[in-house]
Amino acid sequence: MATTFSEGGCVCGAIRYRVRGEPTNSMICHCRTCRRVAASPVVAWVTFPMAQFQLLQGHPTEFHSSEPVRRAFCSICGTPLTYEHRDSVGFVDITTCSLDDPDSFPPTHHSWLSHDLMWVRFGDGLPTFQEWRRDSAA
Ligand SMILES: [Zn+2]
Ligand SMILES: [Zn+2]
């Protein structure tokens, strides 16, 4: 199988990255922290093993949105770029819409509906979860 690469970056072009292959997860997050960080009703994320993520250009600025979570953005234009959680070492979440082609990896579900805004209504028919999707019934 041929290895595919996808590229992305921030809106001003200072930061460029490349990912290899397919994401392990693709979802839309409705949590209040993503909402505030992006100043957007929801934020779509794709998850890749860190080994498949390569920064090509620029230096994202990082901050902790909570103690275990590190987020990165472009300090020039403000585009949110990545999310790393201490409990998911070796994986990085990337904002789907910072990809040059956000249609490459469509989301499979919505997470954190418990934080949703009253006026957010999706009609895509995808599964929704009050918090994180559990991959197996607990
Ligand atoms: Zn930028
Ligand atoms: Zn979130």
Tab-separated table of N, CA and C and ligand atoms in Angstrom:
chain	number	residue	atom	x	y	z
A	1	MET	N	0.841	-1.193	0.000
A	1	MET	CA	0.000	0.000	0.000
A	1	MET	C	0.880	1.249	0.000
A	2	ALA	N	0.579	2.178	-0.861
A	2	ALA	CA	1.378	3.394	-0.957
A	2	ALA	C	1.173	4.267	0.285
A	3	THR	N	2.250	4.854	0.754
A	3	THR	CA	2.161	5.772	1.880
A	3	THR	C	1.713	7.135	1.382
A	4	THR	N	0.698	7.679	2.039
A	4	THR	CA	0.209	8.993	1.627
A	4	THR	C	0.616	10.044	2.659
A	5	PHE	N	0.867	11.224	2.183
A	5	PHE	CA	1.194	12.350	3.051
A	5	PHE	C	0.143	13.436	2.876
A	6	SER	N	-0.171	14.104	3.971
A	6	SER	CA	-1.073	15.248	3.920
A	6	SER	C	-0.370	16.401	4.607
A	7	GLU	N	-0.561	17.593	4.083
A	7	GLU	CA	0.072	18.753	4.687
A	7	GLU	C	-0.971	19.731	5.208
A	8	GLY	N	-0.495	20.570	6.122
A	8	GLY	CA	-1.361	21.600	6.661
A	8	GLY	C	-0.528	22.701	7.276
A	9	GLY	N	-1.207	23.668	7.861
A	9	GLY	CA	-0.501	24.769	8.496
A	9	GLY	C	-1.472	25.836	8.950
A	10	CYS	N	-0.911	26.930	9.434
A	10	CYS	CA	-1.734	28.027	9.924
A	10	CYS	C	-2.120	28.940	8.762
A	11	VAL	N	-3.011	29.873	9.035
A	11	VAL	CA	-3.542	30.690	7.946
A	11	VAL	C	-2.499	31.657	7.377
A	12	CYS	N	-1.520	32.089	8.200
A	12	CYS	CA	-0.534	33.050	7.678
A	12	CYS	C	0.623	32.354	6.965
A	13	GLY	N	0.727	31.036	7.119
A	13	GLY	CA	1.758	30.287	6.399
A	13	GLY	C	3.076	30.143	7.137
A	14	ALA	N	3.201	30.734	8.341
A	14	ALA	CA	4.462	30.639	9.088
A	14	ALA	C	4.739	29.209	9.531
A	15	ILE	N	3.667	28.472	9.838
A	15	ILE	CA	3.830	27.099	10.328
A	15	ILE	C	3.244	26.119	9.325
A	16	ARG	N	4.059	25.127	8.975
A	16	ARG	CA	3.626	24.067	8.060
A	16	ARG	C	3.977	22.733	8.696
A	17	TYR	N	3.104	21.744	8.489
A	17	TYR	CA	3.383	20.403	9.007
A	17	TYR	C	2.952	19.368	7.988
A	18	ARG	N	3.381	18.142	8.237
A	18	ARG	CA	3.027	17.032	7.370
A	18	ARG	C	2.641	15.851	8.232
A	19	VAL	N	1.614	15.117	7.824
A	19	VAL	CA	1.254	13.871	8.497
A	19	VAL	C	1.318	12.730	7.486
A	20	ARG	N	1.655	11.546	8.007
A	20	ARG	CA	1.788	10.365	7.153
A	20	ARG	C	0.656	9.403	7.447
A	21	GLY	N	0.030	8.914	6.393
A	21	GLY	CA	-0.989	7.870	6.530
A	21	GLY	C	-2.316	8.393	7.051
A	22	GLU	N	-3.010	7.513	7.767
A	22	GLU	CA	-4.372	7.777	8.218
A	22	GLU	C	-4.397	8.108	9.708
A	23	PRO	N	-5.343	8.955	10.134
A	23	PRO	CA	-5.480	9.221	11.576
A	23	PRO	C	-6.070	8.016	12.303
A	24	THR	N	-5.791	7.923	13.601
A	24	THR	CA	-6.390	6.868	14.422
A	24	THR	C	-7.778	7.284	14.905
A	25	ASN	N	-8.096	8.578	14.780
A	25	ASN	CA	-9.388	9.082	15.242
A	25	ASN	C	-9.687	10.381	14.498
A	26	SER	N	-10.965	10.627	14.255
A	26	SER	CA	-11.374	11.879	13.626
A	26	SER	C	-12.725	12.250	14.197
A	27	MET	N	-12.795	13.351	14.915
A	27	MET	CA	-14.045	13.686	15.598
A	27	MET	C	-14.238	15.190	15.716
A	28	ILE	N	-15.452	15.564	16.160
A	28	ILE	CA	-15.780	16.965	16.390
A	28	ILE	C	-15.988	17.141	17.883
A	29	CYS	N	-15.217	18.053	18.477
A	29	CYS	CA	-15.292	18.249	19.925
A	29	CYS	C	-16.152	19.460	20.250
A	30	HIS	N	-17.111	19.224	21.170
A	30	HIS	CA	-18.011	20.286	21.594
A	30	HIS	C	-17.634	20.814	22.984
A	31	CYS	N	-16.453	20.471	23.491
A	31	CYS	CA	-16.122	20.860	24.869
A	31	CYS	C	-15.854	22.354	24.975
A	32	ARG	N	-16.037	22.861	26.210
A	32	ARG	CA	-15.972	24.324	26.370
A	32	ARG	C	-14.547	24.844	26.232
A	33	THR	N	-13.542	24.004	26.496
A	33	THR	CA	-12.166	24.488	26.358
A	33	THR	C	-11.793	24.645	24.894
A	34	CYS	N	-12.103	23.653	24.073
A	34	CYS	CA	-11.855	23.796	22.627
A	34	CYS	C	-12.598	25.006	22.080
A	35	ARG	N	-13.838	25.145	22.538
A	35	ARG	CA	-14.651	26.268	22.061
A	35	ARG	C	-13.969	27.602	22.353
A	36	ARG	N	-13.457	27.744	23.578
A	36	ARG	CA	-12.850	29.010	23.976
A	36	ARG	C	-11.509	29.223	23.261
A	37	VAL	N	-10.736	28.150	23.163
A	37	VAL	CA	-9.409	28.254	22.542
A	37	VAL	C	-9.532	28.693	21.080
A	38	ALA	N	-10.536	28.161	20.388
A	38	ALA	CA	-10.694	28.483	18.970
A	38	ALA	C	-11.706	29.609	18.749
A	39	ALA	N	-12.412	30.016	19.830
A	39	ALA	CA	-13.502	30.991	19.695
A	39	ALA	C	-14.453	30.555	18.592
A	40	SER	N	-14.802	29.260	18.646
A	40	SER	CA	-15.622	28.637	17.611
A	40	SER	C	-16.581	27.656	18.299
A	41	PRO	N	-17.810	27.490	17.805
A	41	PRO	CA	-18.780	26.638	18.512
A	41	PRO	C	-18.292	25.213	18.754
A	42	VAL	N	-17.585	24.646	17.777
A	42	VAL	CA	-17.027	23.295	17.913
A	42	VAL	C	-15.671	23.286	17.204
A	43	VAL	N	-14.859	22.273	17.499
A	43	VAL	CA	-13.557	22.139	16.834
A	43	VAL	C	-13.385	20.685	16.392
A	44	ALA	N	-13.035	20.502	15.127
A	44	ALA	CA	-12.793	19.148	14.604
A	44	ALA	C	-11.319	18.796	14.765
A	45	TRP	N	-11.074	17.527	15.178
A	45	TRP	CA	-9.707	17.048	15.445
A	45	TRP	C	-9.445	15.723	14.742
A	46	VAL	N	-8.228	15.554	14.258
A	46	VAL	CA	-7.739	14.249	13.811
A	46	VAL	C	-6.556	13.864	14.698
A	47	THR	N	-6.493	12.589	15.071
A	47	THR	CA	-5.424	12.093	15.943
A	47	THR	C	-4.430	11.274	15.132
A	48	PHE	N	-3.152	11.566	15.313
A	48	PHE	CA	-2.090	10.802	14.655
A	48	PHE	C	-1.055	10.349	15.684
A	49	PRO	N	-0.439	9.171	15.460
A	49	PRO	CA	0.745	8.837	16.253
A	49	PRO	C	1.792	9.932	16.025
A	50	MET	N	2.448	10.339	17.106
A	50	MET	CA	3.437	11.410	17.011
A	50	MET	C	4.485	11.110	15.929
A	51	ALA	N	4.798	9.834	15.755
A	51	ALA	CA	5.818	9.443	14.777
A	51	ALA	C	5.376	9.740	13.344
A	52	GLN	N	4.071	9.963	13.137
A	52	GLN	CA	3.567	10.262	11.795
A	52	GLN	C	3.345	11.756	11.569
A	53	PHE	N	3.732	12.548	12.575
A	53	PHE	CA	3.567	14.004	12.502
A	53	PHE	C	4.939	14.651	12.398
A	54	GLN	N	5.076	15.558	11.447
A	54	GLN	CA	6.371	16.226	11.256
A	54	GLN	C	6.149	17.713	11.037
A	55	LEU	N	6.804	18.508	11.865
A	55	LEU	CA	6.772	19.952	11.678
A	55	LEU	C	7.752	20.297	10.571
A	56	LEU	N	7.269	20.977	9.544
A	56	LEU	CA	8.138	21.298	8.401
A	56	LEU	C	8.733	22.689	8.532
A	57	GLN	N	7.999	23.586	9.168
A	57	GLN	CA	8.409	24.992	9.166
A	57	GLN	C	7.738	25.736	10.315
A	58	GLY	N	8.476	26.602	10.982
A	58	GLY	CA	7.902	27.474	11.996
A	58	GLY	C	7.987	26.902	13.397
A	59	HIS	N	7.581	27.708	14.372
A	59	HIS	CA	7.665	27.343	15.779
A	59	HIS	C	6.356	27.669	16.480
A	60	PRO	N	5.465	26.680	16.612
A	60	PRO	CA	4.202	26.929	17.303
A	60	PRO	C	4.450	27.343	18.764
A	61	THR	N	3.605	28.208	19.267
A	61	THR	CA	3.646	28.602	20.674
A	61	THR	C	2.750	27.663	21.469
A	62	GLU	N	3.241	27.196	22.634
A	62	GLU	CA	2.495	26.225	23.428
A	62	GLU	C	2.016	26.831	24.733
A	63	PHE	N	0.889	26.311	25.211
A	63	PHE	CA	0.418	26.672	26.550
A	63	PHE	C	-0.392	25.505	27.104
A	64	HIS	N	-0.554	25.482	28.423
A	64	HIS	CA	-1.366	24.451	29.063
A	64	HIS	C	-2.781	24.987	29.262
A	65	SER	N	-3.766	24.357	28.595
A	65	SER	CA	-5.157	24.771	28.797
A	65	SER	C	-5.712	24.121	30.066
A	66	SER	N	-5.100	23.036	30.503
A	66	SER	CA	-5.320	22.454	31.828
A	66	SER	C	-4.021	21.730	32.137
A	67	GLU	N	-3.862	21.267	33.346
A	67	GLU	CA	-2.566	20.742	33.754
A	67	GLU	C	-2.043	19.631	32.824
A	68	PRO	N	-2.881	18.655	32.444
A	68	PRO	CA	-2.345	17.578	31.586
A	68	PRO	C	-2.365	17.881	30.089
A	69	VAL	N	-2.905	19.031	29.695
A	69	VAL	CA	-3.118	19.298	28.262
A	69	VAL	C	-2.238	20.442	27.770
A	70	ARG	N	-1.528	20.158	26.676
A	70	ARG	CA	-0.699	21.184	26.057
A	70	ARG	C	-1.242	21.465	24.657
A	71	ARG	N	-1.516	22.723	24.390
A	71	ARG	CA	-2.036	23.114	23.080
A	71	ARG	C	-1.039	24.038	22.405
A	72	ALA	N	-1.040	24.024	21.065
A	72	ALA	CA	-0.105	24.863	20.325
A	72	ALA	C	-0.847	25.624	19.237
A	73	PHE	N	-0.369	26.833	19.002
A	73	PHE	CA	-0.992	27.687	17.988
A	73	PHE	C	0.089	28.542	17.340
A	74	CYS	N	-0.252	29.211	16.256
A	74	CYS	CA	0.678	30.144	15.622
A	74	CYS	C	0.607	31.476	16.347
A	75	SER	N	1.752	31.946	16.813
A	75	SER	CA	1.752	33.196	17.584
A	75	SER	C	1.591	34.417	16.685
A	76	ILE	N	1.680	34.245	15.387
A	76	ILE	CA	1.495	35.380	14.472
A	76	ILE	C	0.021	35.536	14.109
A	77	CYS	N	-0.613	34.451	13.653
A	77	CYS	CA	-1.999	34.567	13.170
A	77	CYS	C	-3.017	33.954	14.128
A	78	GLY	N	-2.566	33.163	15.110
A	78	GLY	CA	-3.480	32.627	16.111
A	78	GLY	C	-4.146	31.313	15.772
A	79	THR	N	-3.887	30.724	14.614
A	79	THR	CA	-4.538	29.463	14.242
A	79	THR	C	-4.229	28.357	15.266
A	80	PRO	N	-5.257	27.729	15.878
A	80	PRO	CA	-5.014	26.588	16.769
A	80	PRO	C	-4.531	25.388	15.946
A	81	LEU	N	-3.500	24.703	16.429
A	81	LEU	CA	-2.887	23.647	15.614
A	81	LEU	C	-2.907	22.269	16.266
A	82	THR	N	-2.425	22.145	17.491
A	82	THR	CA	-2.306	20.805	18.074
A	82	THR	C	-2.742	20.768	19.534
A	83	TYR	N	-2.986	19.537	19.981
A	83	TYR	CA	-3.412	19.225	21.350
A	83	TYR	C	-2.691	17.963	21.759
A	84	GLU	N	-2.054	17.989	22.913
A	84	GLU	CA	-1.430	16.775	23.453
A	84	GLU	C	-1.873	16.589	24.896
A	85	HIS	N	-2.273	15.355	25.214
A	85	HIS	CA	-2.703	15.040	26.579
A	85	HIS	C	-1.676	14.118	27.215
A	86	ARG	N	-1.361	14.392	28.482
A	86	ARG	CA	-0.355	13.607	29.192
A	86	ARG	C	-0.700	12.119	29.234
A	87	ASP	N	-2.007	11.794	29.219
A	87	ASP	CA	-2.402	10.386	29.272
A	87	ASP	C	-2.379	9.720	27.901
A	88	SER	N	-2.086	10.466	26.853
A	88	SER	CA	-2.015	9.900	25.499
A	88	SER	C	-0.637	10.179	24.900
A	89	VAL	N	0.376	9.778	25.635
A	89	VAL	CA	1.746	10.013	25.176
A	89	VAL	C	1.955	9.280	23.850
A	90	GLY	N	2.593	9.950	22.915
A	90	GLY	CA	2.845	9.315	21.627
A	90	GLY	C	1.798	9.623	20.579
A	91	PHE	N	0.761	10.387	20.976
A	91	PHE	CA	-0.269	10.784	20.015
A	91	PHE	C	-0.456	12.296	20.056
A	92	VAL	N	-0.779	12.853	18.905
A	92	VAL	CA	-1.061	14.285	18.834
A	92	VAL	C	-2.386	14.490	18.097
A	93	ASP	N	-3.214	15.364	18.629
A	93	ASP	CA	-4.438	15.764	17.932
A	93	ASP	C	-4.127	17.021	17.131
A	94	ILE	N	-4.605	17.048	15.920
A	94	ILE	CA	-4.364	18.178	15.018
A	94	ILE	C	-5.711	18.732	14.587
A	95	THR	N	-5.834	20.056	14.542
A	95	THR	CA	-7.099	20.639	14.097
A	95	THR	C	-7.342	20.248	12.631
A	96	THR	N	-8.462	19.554	12.419
A	96	THR	CA	-8.790	19.053	11.082
A	96	THR	C	-8.771	20.176	10.048
A	97	CYS	N	-9.235	21.350	10.474
A	97	CYS	CA	-9.375	22.444	9.512
A	97	CYS	C	-8.090	23.244	9.318
A	98	SER	N	-6.972	22.802	9.957
A	98	SER	CA	-5.674	23.381	9.583
A	98	SER	C	-5.023	22.548	8.469
A	99	LEU	N	-5.633	21.399	8.147
A	99	LEU	CA	-5.150	20.628	6.991
A	99	LEU	C	-5.466	21.389	5.697
A	100	ASP	N	-4.596	21.252	4.718
A	100	ASP	CA	-4.874	21.885	3.425
A	100	ASP	C	-6.169	21.336	2.830
A	101	ASP	N	-6.439	20.042	3.087
A	101	ASP	CA	-7.683	19.430	2.612
A	101	ASP	C	-8.437	18.784	3.773
A	102	PRO	N	-9.267	19.551	4.471
A	102	PRO	CA	-9.998	18.997	5.624
A	102	PRO	C	-10.969	17.891	5.237
A	103	ASP	N	-11.265	17.730	3.946
A	103	ASP	CA	-12.140	16.645	3.506
A	103	ASP	C	-11.425	15.289	3.496
A	104	SER	N	-10.114	15.294	3.719
A	104	SER	CA	-9.349	14.037	3.644
A	104	SER	C	-9.795	13.010	4.681
A	105	PHE	N	-10.102	13.501	5.901
A	105	PHE	CA	-10.391	12.587	7.015
A	105	PHE	C	-11.672	13.012	7.713
A	106	PRO	N	-12.831	12.701	7.142
A	106	PRO	CA	-14.106	13.153	7.723
A	106	PRO	C	-14.304	12.606	9.140
A	107	PRO	N	-14.943	13.374	10.003
A	107	PRO	CA	-15.190	12.908	11.379
A	107	PRO	C	-16.148	11.731	11.404
A	108	THR	N	-16.000	10.898	12.462
A	108	THR	CA	-16.885	9.740	12.622
A	108	THR	C	-17.894	9.945	13.741
A	109	HIS	N	-17.682	10.944	14.612
A	109	HIS	CA	-18.588	11.148	15.743
A	109	HIS	C	-18.363	12.524	16.372
A	110	HIS	N	-19.263	12.853	17.302
A	110	HIS	CA	-19.167	14.099	18.075
A	110	HIS	C	-18.928	13.761	19.544
A	111	SER	N	-18.016	14.517	20.191
A	111	SER	CA	-17.739	14.293	21.610
A	111	SER	C	-18.091	15.519	22.445
A	112	TRP	N	-18.296	15.288	23.739
A	112	TRP	CA	-18.542	16.335	24.741
A	112	TRP	C	-19.809	17.154	24.468
A	113	LEU	N	-20.889	16.441	24.079
A	113	LEU	CA	-22.175	17.118	23.899
A	113	LEU	C	-22.674	17.715	25.208
A	114	SER	N	-22.143	17.216	26.337
A	114	SER	CA	-22.582	17.741	27.642
A	114	SER	C	-22.193	19.212	27.814
A	115	HIS	N	-21.233	19.690	27.022
A	115	HIS	CA	-20.827	21.099	27.108
A	115	HIS	C	-21.439	21.951	25.996
A	116	ASP	N	-22.330	21.354	25.229
A	116	ASP	CA	-22.763	22.012	23.994
A	116	ASP	C	-23.502	23.329	24.230
A	117	LEU	N	-23.416	24.201	23.250
A	117	LEU	CA	-24.212	25.424	23.251
A	117	LEU	C	-25.636	25.093	22.817
A	118	MET	N	-26.581	25.856	23.334
A	118	MET	CA	-27.989	25.613	23.010
A	118	MET	C	-28.254	25.681	21.511
A	119	TRP	N	-27.531	26.541	20.818
A	119	TRP	CA	-27.861	26.794	19.408
A	119	TRP	C	-27.029	25.989	18.421
A	120	VAL	N	-26.225	25.057	18.929
A	120	VAL	CA	-25.473	24.192	18.015
A	120	VAL	C	-26.331	22.982	17.665
A	121	ARG	N	-26.640	22.811	16.398
A	121	ARG	CA	-27.443	21.678	15.931
A	121	ARG	C	-26.805	21.099	14.684
A	122	PHE	N	-26.342	19.861	14.781
A	122	PHE	CA	-25.775	19.198	13.614
A	122	PHE	C	-26.800	18.251	13.032
A	123	GLY	N	-26.850	18.171	11.719
A	123	GLY	CA	-27.781	17.257	11.069
A	123	GLY	C	-27.054	16.183	10.291
A	124	ASP	N	-25.818	15.859	10.721
A	124	ASP	CA	-25.019	14.916	9.926
A	124	ASP	C	-25.300	13.462	10.272
A	125	GLY	N	-26.092	13.204	11.325
A	125	GLY	CA	-26.459	11.834	11.665
A	125	GLY	C	-25.357	11.026	12.320
A	126	LEU	N	-24.213	11.638	12.627
A	126	LEU	CA	-23.111	10.899	13.255
A	126	LEU	C	-23.435	10.636	14.731
A	127	PRO	N	-22.855	9.560	15.298
A	127	PRO	CA	-23.063	9.278	16.721
A	127	PRO	C	-22.564	10.430	17.593
A	128	THR	N	-23.264	10.652	18.712
A	128	THR	CA	-22.869	11.700	19.652
A	128	THR	C	-22.603	11.083	21.025
A	129	PHE	N	-21.691	11.712	21.760
A	129	PHE	CA	-21.312	11.219	23.086
A	129	PHE	C	-21.300	12.384	24.062
A	130	GLN	N	-21.787	12.141	25.269
A	130	GLN	CA	-21.820	13.193	26.284
A	130	GLN	C	-20.418	13.615	26.695
A	131	GLU	N	-19.482	12.647	26.696
A	131	GLU	CA	-18.083	12.951	26.966
A	131	GLU	C	-17.261	12.304	25.857
A	132	TRP	N	-16.119	11.715	26.233
A	132	TRP	CA	-15.328	11.017	25.215
A	132	TRP	C	-16.055	9.775	24.756
A	133	ARG	N	-15.817	9.386	23.507
A	133	ARG	CA	-16.300	8.094	23.049
A	133	ARG	C	-15.547	6.999	23.787
A	134	ARG	N	-16.295	6.039	24.284
A	134	ARG	CA	-15.637	4.867	24.863
A	134	ARG	C	-15.571	3.824	23.776
A	135	ASP	N	-14.382	3.296	23.544
A	135	ASP	CA	-14.232	2.353	22.446
A	135	ASP	C	-14.788	0.977	22.787
A	136	SER	N	-14.941	0.702	24.087
A	136	SER	CA	-15.601	-0.549	24.461
A	136	SER	C	-16.530	-0.243	25.617
A	137	ALA	N	-17.616	-0.997	25.735
A	137	ALA	CA	-18.575	-0.777	26.804
A	137	ALA	C	-17.893	-1.029	28.143
A	138	ALA	N	-17.949	-0.062	29.004
A	138	ALA	CA	-17.240	-0.201	30.288
A	138	ALA	C	-18.129	-0.895	31.321
B	1	ZN	ZN	0.303	31.719	11.340
B	2	ZN	ZN	-12.462	19.684	23.242
